[in-house]
CSV table of C-alpha atoms in Angstrom, one decimal:
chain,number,residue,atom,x,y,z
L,16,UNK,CA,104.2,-55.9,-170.9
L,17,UNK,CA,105.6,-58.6,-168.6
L,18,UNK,CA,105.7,-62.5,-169.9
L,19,UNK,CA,102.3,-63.9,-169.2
L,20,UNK,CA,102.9,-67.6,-170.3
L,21,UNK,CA,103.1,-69.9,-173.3
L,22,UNK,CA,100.5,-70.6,-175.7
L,23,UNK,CA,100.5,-73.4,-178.7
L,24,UNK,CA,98.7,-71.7,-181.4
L,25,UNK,CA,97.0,-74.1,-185.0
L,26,UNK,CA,97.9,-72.4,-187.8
L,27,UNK,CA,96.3,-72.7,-190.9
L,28,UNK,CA,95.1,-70.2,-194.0
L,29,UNK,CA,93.0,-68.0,-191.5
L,30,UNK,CA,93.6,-64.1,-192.8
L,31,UNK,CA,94.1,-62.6,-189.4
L,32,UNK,CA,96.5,-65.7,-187.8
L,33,UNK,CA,99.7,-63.1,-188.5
L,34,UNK,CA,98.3,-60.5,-186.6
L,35,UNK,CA,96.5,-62.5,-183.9
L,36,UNK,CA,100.1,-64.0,-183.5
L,37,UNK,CA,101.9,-60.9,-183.2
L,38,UNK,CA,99.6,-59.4,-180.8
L,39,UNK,CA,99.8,-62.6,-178.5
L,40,UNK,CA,104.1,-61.7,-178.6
L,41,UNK,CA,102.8,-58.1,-177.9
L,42,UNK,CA,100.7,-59.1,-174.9
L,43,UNK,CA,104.1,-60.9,-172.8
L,44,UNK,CA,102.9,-64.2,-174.3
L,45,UNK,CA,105.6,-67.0,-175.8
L,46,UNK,CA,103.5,-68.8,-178.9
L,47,UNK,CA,104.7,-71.9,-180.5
L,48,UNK,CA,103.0,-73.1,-183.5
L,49,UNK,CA,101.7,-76.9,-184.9
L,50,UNK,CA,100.9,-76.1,-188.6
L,51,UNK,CA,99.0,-79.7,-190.5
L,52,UNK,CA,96.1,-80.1,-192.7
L,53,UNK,CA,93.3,-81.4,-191.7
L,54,UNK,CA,91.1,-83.7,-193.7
L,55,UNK,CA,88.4,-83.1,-191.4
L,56,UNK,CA,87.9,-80.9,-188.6
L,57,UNK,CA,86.2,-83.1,-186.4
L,58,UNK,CA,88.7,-86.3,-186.1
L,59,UNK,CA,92.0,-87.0,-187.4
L,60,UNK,CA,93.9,-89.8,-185.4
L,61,UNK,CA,97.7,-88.7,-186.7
L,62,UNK,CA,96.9,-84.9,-185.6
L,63,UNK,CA,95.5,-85.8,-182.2
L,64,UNK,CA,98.4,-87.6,-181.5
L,65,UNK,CA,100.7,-85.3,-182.5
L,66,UNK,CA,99.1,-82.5,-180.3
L,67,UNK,CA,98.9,-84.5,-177.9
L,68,UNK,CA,102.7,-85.0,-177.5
L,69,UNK,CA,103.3,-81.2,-177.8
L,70,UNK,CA,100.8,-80.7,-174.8
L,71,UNK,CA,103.6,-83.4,-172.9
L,72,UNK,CA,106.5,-81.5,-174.0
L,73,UNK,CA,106.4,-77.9,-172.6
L,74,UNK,CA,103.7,-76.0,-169.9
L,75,UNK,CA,100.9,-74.4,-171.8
L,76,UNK,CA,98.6,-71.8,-170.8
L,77,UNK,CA,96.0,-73.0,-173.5
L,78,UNK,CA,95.3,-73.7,-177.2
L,79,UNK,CA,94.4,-71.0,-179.4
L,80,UNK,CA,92.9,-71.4,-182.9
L,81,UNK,CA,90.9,-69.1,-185.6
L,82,UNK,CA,87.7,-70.8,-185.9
L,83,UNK,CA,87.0,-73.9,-183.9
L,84,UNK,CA,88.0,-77.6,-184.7
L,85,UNK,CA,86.6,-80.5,-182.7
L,86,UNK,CA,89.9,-82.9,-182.6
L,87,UNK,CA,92.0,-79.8,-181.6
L,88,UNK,CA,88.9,-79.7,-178.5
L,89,UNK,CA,88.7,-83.6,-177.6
L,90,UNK,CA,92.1,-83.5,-177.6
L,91,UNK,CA,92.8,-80.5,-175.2
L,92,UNK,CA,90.2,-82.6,-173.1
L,93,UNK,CA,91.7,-85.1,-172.8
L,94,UNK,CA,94.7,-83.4,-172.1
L,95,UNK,CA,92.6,-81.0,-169.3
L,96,UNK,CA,94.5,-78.1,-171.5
L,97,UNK,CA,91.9,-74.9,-172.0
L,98,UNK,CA,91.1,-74.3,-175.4
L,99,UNK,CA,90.2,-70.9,-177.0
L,100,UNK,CA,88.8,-70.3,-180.6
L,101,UNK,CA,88.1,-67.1,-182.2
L,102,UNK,CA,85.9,-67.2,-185.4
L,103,UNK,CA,86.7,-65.4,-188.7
L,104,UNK,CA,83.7,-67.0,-190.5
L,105,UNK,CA,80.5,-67.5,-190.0
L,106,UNK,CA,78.3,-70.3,-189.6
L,107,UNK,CA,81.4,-72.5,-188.0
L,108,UNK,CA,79.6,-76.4,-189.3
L,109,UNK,CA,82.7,-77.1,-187.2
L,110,UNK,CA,80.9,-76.8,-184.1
L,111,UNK,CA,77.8,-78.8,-184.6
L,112,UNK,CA,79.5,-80.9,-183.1
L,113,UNK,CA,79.3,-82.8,-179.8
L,114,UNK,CA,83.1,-81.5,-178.9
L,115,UNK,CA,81.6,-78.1,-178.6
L,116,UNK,CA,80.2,-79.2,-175.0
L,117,UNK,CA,83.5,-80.2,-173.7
L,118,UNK,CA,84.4,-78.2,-170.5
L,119,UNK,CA,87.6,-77.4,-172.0
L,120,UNK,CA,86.6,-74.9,-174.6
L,121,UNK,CA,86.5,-71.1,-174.3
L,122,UNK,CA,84.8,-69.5,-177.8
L,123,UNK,CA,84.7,-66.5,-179.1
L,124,UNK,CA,82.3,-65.9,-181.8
L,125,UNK,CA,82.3,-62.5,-184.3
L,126,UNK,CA,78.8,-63.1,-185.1
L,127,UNK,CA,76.2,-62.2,-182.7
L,128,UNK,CA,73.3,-64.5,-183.6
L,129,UNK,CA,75.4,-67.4,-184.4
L,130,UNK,CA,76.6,-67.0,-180.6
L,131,UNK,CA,73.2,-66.5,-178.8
L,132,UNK,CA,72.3,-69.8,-180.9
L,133,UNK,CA,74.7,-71.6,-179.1
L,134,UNK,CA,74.3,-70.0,-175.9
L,135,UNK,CA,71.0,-71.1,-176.0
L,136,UNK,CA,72.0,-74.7,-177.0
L,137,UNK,CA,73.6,-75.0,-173.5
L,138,UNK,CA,77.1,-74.3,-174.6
L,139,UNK,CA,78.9,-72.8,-171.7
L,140,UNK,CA,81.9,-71.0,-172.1
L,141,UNK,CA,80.9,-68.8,-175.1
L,142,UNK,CA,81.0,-65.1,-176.1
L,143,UNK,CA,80.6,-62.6,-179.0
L,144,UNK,CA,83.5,-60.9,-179.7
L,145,UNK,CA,83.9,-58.6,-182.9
L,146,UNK,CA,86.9,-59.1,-185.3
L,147,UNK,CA,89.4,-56.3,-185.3
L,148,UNK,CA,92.6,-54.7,-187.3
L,149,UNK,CA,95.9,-53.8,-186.6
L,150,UNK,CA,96.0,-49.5,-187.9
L,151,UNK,CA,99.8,-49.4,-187.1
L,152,UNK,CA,100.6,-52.4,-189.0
L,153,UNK,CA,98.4,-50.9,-192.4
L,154,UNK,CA,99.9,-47.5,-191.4
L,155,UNK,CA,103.3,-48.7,-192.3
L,156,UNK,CA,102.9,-50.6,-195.1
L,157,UNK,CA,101.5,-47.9,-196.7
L,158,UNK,CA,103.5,-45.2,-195.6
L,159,UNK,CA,107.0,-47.3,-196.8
L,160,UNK,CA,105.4,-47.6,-200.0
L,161,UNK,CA,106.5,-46.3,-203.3
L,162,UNK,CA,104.2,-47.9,-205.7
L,163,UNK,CA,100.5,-46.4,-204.4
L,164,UNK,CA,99.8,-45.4,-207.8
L,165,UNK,CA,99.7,-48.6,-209.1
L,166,UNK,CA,96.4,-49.6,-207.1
L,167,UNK,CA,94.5,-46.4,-207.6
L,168,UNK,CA,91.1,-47.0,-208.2
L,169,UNK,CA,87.4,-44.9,-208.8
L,170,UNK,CA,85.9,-48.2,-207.2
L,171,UNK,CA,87.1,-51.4,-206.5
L,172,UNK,CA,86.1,-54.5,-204.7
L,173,UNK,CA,88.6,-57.1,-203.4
L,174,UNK,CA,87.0,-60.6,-202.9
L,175,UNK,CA,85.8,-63.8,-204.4
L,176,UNK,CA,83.0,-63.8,-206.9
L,177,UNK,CA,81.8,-67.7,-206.1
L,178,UNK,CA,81.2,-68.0,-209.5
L,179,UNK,CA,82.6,-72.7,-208.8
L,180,UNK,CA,79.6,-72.9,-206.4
L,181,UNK,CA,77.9,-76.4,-205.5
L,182,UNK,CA,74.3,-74.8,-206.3
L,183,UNK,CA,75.3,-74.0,-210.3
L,184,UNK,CA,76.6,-77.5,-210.1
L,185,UNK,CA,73.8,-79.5,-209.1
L,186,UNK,CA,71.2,-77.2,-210.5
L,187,UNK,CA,70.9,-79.5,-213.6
L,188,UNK,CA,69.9,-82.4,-211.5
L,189,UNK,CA,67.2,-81.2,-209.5
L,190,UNK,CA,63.8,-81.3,-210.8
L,191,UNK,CA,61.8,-78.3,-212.0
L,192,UNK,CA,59.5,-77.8,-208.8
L,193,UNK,CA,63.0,-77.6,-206.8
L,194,UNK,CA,64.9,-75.0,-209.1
L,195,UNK,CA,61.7,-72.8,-209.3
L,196,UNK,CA,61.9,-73.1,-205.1
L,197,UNK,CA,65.3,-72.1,-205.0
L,198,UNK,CA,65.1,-69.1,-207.6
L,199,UNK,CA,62.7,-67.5,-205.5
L,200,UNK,CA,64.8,-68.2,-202.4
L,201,UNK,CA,67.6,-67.0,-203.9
L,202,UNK,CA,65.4,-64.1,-205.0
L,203,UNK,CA,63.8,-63.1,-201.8
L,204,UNK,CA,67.5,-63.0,-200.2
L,205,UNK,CA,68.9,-60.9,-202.4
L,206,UNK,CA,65.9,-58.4,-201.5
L,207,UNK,CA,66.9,-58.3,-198.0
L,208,UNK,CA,70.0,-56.6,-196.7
L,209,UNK,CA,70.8,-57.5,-193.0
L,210,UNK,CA,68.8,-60.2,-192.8
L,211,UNK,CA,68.9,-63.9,-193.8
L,212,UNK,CA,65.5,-66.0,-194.9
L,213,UNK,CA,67.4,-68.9,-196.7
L,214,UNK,CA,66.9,-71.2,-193.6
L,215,UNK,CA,63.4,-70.5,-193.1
L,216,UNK,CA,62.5,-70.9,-196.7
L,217,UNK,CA,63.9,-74.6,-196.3
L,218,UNK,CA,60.8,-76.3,-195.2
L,219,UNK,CA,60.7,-79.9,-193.5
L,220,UNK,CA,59.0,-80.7,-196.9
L,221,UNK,CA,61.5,-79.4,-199.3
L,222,UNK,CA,64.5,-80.9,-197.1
L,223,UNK,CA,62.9,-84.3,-197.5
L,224,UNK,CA,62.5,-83.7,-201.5
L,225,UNK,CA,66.0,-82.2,-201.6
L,226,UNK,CA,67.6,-85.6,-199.9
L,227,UNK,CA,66.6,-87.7,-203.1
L,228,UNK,CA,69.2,-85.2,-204.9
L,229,UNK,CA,71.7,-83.9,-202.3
L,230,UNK,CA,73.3,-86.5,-200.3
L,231,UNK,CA,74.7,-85.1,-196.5
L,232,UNK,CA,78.2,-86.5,-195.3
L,233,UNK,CA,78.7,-86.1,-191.7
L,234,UNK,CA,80.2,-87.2,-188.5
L,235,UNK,CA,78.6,-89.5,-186.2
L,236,UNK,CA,79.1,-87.0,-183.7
L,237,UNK,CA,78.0,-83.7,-185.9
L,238,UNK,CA,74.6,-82.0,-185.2
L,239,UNK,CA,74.6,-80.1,-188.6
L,240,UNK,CA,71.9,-81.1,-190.7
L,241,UNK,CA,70.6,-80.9,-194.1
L,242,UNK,CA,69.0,-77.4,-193.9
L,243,UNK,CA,71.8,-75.6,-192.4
L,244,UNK,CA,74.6,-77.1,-194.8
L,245,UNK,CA,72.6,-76.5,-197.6
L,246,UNK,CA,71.7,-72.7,-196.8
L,247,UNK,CA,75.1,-72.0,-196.0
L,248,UNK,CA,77.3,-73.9,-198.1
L,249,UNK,CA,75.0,-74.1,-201.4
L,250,UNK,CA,72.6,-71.6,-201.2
L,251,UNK,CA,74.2,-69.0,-199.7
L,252,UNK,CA,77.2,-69.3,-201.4
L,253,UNK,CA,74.8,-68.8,-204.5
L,254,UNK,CA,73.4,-65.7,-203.0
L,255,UNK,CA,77.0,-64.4,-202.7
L,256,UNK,CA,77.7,-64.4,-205.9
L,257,UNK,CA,74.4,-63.2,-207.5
L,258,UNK,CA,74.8,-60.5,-205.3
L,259,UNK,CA,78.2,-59.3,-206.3
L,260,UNK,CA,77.8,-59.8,-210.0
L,261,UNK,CA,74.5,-57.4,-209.8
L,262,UNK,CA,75.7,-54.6,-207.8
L,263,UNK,CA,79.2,-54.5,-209.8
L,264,UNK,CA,77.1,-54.5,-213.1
L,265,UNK,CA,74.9,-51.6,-212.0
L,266,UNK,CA,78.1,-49.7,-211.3
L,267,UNK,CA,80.0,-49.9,-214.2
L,268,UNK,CA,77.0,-48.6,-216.2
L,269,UNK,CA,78.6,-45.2,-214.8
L,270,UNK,CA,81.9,-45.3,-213.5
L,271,UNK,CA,84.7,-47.3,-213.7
L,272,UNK,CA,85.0,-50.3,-211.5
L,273,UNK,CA,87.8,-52.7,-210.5
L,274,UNK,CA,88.0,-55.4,-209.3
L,275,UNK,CA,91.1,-57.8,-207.4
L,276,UNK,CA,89.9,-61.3,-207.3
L,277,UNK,CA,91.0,-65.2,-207.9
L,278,UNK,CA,87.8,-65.5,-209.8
L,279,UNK,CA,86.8,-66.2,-213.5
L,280,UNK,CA,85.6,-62.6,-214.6
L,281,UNK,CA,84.6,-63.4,-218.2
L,282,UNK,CA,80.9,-62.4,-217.4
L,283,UNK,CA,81.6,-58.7,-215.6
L,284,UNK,CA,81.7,-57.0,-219.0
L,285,UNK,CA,83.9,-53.4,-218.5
L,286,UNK,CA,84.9,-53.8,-215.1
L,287,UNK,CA,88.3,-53.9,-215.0
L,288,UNK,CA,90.2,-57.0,-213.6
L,289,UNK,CA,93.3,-56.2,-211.6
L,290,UNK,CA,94.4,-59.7,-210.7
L,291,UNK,CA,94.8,-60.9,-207.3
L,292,UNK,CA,96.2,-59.3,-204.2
L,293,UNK,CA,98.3,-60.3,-201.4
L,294,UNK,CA,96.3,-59.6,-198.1
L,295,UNK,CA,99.9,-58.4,-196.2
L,296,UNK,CA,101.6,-56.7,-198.3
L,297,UNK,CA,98.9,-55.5,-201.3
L,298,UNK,CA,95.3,-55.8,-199.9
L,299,UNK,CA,95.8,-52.5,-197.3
L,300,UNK,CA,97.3,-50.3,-200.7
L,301,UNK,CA,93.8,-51.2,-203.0
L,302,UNK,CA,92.0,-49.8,-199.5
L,303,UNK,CA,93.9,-46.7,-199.5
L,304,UNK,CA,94.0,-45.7,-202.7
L,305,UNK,CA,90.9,-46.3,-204.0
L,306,UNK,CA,88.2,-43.4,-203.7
L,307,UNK,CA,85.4,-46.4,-202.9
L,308,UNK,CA,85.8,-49.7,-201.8
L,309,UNK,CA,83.0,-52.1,-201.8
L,310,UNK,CA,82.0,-54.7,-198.9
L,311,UNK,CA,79.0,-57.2,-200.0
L,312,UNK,CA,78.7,-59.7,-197.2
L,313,UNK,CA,78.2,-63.6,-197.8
L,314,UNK,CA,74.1,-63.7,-196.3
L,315,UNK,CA,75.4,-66.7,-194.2
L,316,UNK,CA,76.9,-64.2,-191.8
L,317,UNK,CA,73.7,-63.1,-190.3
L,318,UNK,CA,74.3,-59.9,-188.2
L,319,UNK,CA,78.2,-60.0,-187.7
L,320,UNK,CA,80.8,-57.2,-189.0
L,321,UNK,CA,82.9,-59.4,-192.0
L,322,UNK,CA,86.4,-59.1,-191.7
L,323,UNK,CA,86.9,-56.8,-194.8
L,324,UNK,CA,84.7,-54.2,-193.3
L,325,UNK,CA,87.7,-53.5,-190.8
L,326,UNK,CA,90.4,-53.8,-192.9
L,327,UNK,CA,89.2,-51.4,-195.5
L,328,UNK,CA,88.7,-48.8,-192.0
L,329,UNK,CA,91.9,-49.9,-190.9
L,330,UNK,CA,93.6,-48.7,-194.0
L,331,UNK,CA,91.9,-45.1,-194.2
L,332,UNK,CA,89.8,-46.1,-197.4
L,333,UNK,CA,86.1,-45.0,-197.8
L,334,UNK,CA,83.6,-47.6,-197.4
L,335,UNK,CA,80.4,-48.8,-198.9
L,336,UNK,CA,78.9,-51.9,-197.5
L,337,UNK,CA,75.5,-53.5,-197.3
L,338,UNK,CA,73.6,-53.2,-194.0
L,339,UNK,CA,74.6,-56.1,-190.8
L,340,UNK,CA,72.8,-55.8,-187.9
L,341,UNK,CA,75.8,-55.2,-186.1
L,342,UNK,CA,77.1,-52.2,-187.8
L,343,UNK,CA,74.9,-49.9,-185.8
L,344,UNK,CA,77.2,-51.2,-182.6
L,345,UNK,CA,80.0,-49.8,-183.3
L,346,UNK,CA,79.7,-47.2,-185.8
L,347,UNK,CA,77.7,-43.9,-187.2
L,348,UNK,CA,76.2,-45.1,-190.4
L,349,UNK,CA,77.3,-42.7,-193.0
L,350,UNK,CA,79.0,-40.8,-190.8
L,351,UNK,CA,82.2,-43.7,-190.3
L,352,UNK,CA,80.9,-45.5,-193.3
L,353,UNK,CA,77.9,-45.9,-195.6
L,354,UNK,CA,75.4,-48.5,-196.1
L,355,UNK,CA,73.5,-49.4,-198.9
L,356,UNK,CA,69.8,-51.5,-199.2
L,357,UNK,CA,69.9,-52.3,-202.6
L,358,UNK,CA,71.7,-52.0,-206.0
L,359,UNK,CA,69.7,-49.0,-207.0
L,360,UNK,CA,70.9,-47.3,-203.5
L,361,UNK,CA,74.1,-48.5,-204.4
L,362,UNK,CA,74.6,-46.6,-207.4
L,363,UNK,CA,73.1,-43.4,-206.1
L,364,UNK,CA,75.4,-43.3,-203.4
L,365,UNK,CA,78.4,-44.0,-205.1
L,366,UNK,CA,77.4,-41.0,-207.9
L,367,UNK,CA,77.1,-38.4,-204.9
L,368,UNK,CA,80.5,-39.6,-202.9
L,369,UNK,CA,82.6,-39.7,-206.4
L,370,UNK,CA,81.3,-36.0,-206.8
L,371,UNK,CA,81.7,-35.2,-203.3
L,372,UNK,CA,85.4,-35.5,-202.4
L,373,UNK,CA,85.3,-33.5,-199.3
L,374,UNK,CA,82.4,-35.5,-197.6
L,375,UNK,CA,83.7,-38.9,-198.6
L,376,UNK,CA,87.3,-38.1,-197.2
L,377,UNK,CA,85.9,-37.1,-193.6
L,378,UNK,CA,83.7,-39.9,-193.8
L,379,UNK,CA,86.7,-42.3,-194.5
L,380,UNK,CA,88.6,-40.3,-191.7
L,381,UNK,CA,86.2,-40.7,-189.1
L,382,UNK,CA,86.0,-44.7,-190.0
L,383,UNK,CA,90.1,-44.7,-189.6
L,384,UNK,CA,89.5,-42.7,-186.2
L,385,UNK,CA,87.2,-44.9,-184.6
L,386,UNK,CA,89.0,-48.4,-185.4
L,387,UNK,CA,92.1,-47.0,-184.9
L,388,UNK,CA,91.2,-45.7,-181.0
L,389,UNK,CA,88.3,-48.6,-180.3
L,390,UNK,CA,89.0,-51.6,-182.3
L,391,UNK,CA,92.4,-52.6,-182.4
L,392,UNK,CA,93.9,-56.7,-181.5
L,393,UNK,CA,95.0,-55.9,-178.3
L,394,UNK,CA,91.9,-54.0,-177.2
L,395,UNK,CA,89.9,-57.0,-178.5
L,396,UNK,CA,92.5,-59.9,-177.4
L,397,UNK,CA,92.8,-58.8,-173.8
L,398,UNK,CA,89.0,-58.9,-173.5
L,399,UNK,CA,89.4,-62.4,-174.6
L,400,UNK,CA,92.0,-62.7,-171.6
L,401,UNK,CA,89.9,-61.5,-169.2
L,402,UNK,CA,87.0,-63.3,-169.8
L,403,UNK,CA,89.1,-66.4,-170.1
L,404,UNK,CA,90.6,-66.0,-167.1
L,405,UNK,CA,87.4,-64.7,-165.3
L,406,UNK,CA,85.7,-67.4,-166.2
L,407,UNK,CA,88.0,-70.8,-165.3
């Protein structure tokens, strides 16, 4: 490919910047990178200034960044420089925000109902676009690999267990009528798979009771409000980890279960803690080599396909996940991979795929086939191309 332009791309601890990166140097692109924290996403004076002065220096195309931050937008507006985002998570609080209406932005958002929200908040320059994985990238790591045997697992699961969530820290200050509330919104959601009633549940009435307990710190310029960051960031978060700790316990009843985390496991009695993994150089071996991995994803990701669910394809490793929405779009359920409803499900299905060897391994085969010919970075990132370019 010839040498489309220059791009400055914000790096921070986003799990896909590496390969997003090298597929921009694939596509002809030259990509320099500003790396800083930021404090806050939505203003930070130093950073804005800094950018700024990079934007003088050398001819950009645009601005590229995982997920979307509003100084990184009011300062490419400023500038007139394009800016495009692609999310990795799901709400973005990021982008209730008034910067999200600056002409300057082009987003690109993984889940679906996340983006028709904003689409029909008036933002213009918006599109869903589902995350992706790099086959030939996996393909390597694992074929130049001499330890394999070391992450061979019956089942595993590679992911946080939000065991340090906000919700198990306040709990003791709310008042009784609250925590019953919440235990049965907690409860209804983990009855639901593809599906997300945590908002709905948080009534104008129980947001006014819950501001006496939960205080909301905010921008002037943000649009979040109480009921969002409280699903998402407390509630949901608390969902997350009810979830996992119930479906990993009704596994291990029968088989052995592993599991690669940061988190404190002191409560998942038998299953076997591997210790973390690296997501270069480790993650894409656990996928391989173990006869099931395990997907649960966070209920704040409404109908969108989580990142995991493509890396675990990408690396030729069989798949369980709970149901998204989305998954119907772009795959044969139980045919690429297979979905489970509940932890009952669960169980059953892993029992007939552990006994089944020659089912699971077509099933795992067809899941490598189809993200490996439909769903790769470049067949993802030049859609973002065209459409950015379509659309100036």
């Amino acid at each position: 490919m010839g040498l489309h332009g220059r791009i400055l791309l914000y790096k921070w601890k986003a799990y896909n910047y590496l390969d997003i990166y090298q597929t921009f140097l694939t596509m002809g692109y030259e990509v320099d990178v500003i790396e800083q924290h930021l404090p806050s996403y939505d203003e930070d004076a130093e950073f804005s200034v800094r950018l700024y002065g990079l934007l003088q220096e050398k001819q950009y195309d645009f601005v590229f960044t995982v997920n979307y931050f509003g100084v990184i937008s009011d300062t490419c507006e400023r500038f007139g420089m394009p800016y495009l985002s692609w999310s990795c998570d799901s709400p973005l609080i990021s982008m209730y925000h008034e910067s999200v209406y600056n002409a300057c932005n082009y987003i690109f958002l993984f889940d679906r109902s996340s983006y028709l929200f904003f689409k029909a908040l008036g933002v213009a320059h918006i599109w869903h676009l589902p995350l992706a994985v790099d086959t030939a990238r996996i393909a390597h790591i694992i074929d130049s690999a001499d330890d394999l045997q070391l992450y061979q697992n019956e089942i595993s699961f590679v992911g946080s267990l939000y065991e340090r969530n906000t919700y198990d820290r306040i709990l003791p200050t709310l008042p009784q009528y609250l925590r019953g509330y919440f235990d049965c919104a907690i409860e209804a959601q983990m009855n639901i798979s593809g599906g997300n009633l945590i908002e709905p549940l948080l009534t104008d009435e129980i947001c006014q009771e819950l501001q006496q307990y939960y205080h909301l710190e905010k921008s002037e310029r943000s649009f979040s409000d109480l009921r969002l960051i409280f699903a998402t960031t407390v509630l949901g978060l608390k969902v997350a980890k009810e979830q996992r700790y119930v479906n990993l316990l009704e596994l291990v009843k029968k088989h052995p279960v592993s599991i690669y985390t940061n988190s404190n496991t002191q409560d998942l009695l038998r299953v076997d803690y591997r210790g973390s993994v690296d997501y270069w150089t480790q993650m894409p071996k656990v996928f391989h080599e173990s006869r099931i991995n395990l997907n649960f994803t966070i209920p704040n990701i409404k109908t969108g396909i989580p990142l995991r669910v493509w890396d675990v394809l990408g690396a030729g490793g069989f798949l369980m996940t709970n149901y998204q929405p989305e998954l119907e779009l772009y795959f044969e359920l139980d045919k690429d991979l297979v979905v489970f409803e509940n932890k009952q499900e669960l169980a059953q299905k892993a029992s007939f795929y552990l006994e089944h060897e020659q089912e699971r391994r077509q099933i795992a085969e067809n899941g490598h086939q189809k993200v490996s010919s439909l769903h790769g970075y470049i067949q993802r990132m030049q859609e973002m191309m065209d459409l950015f370019q379509k659309s100036r």
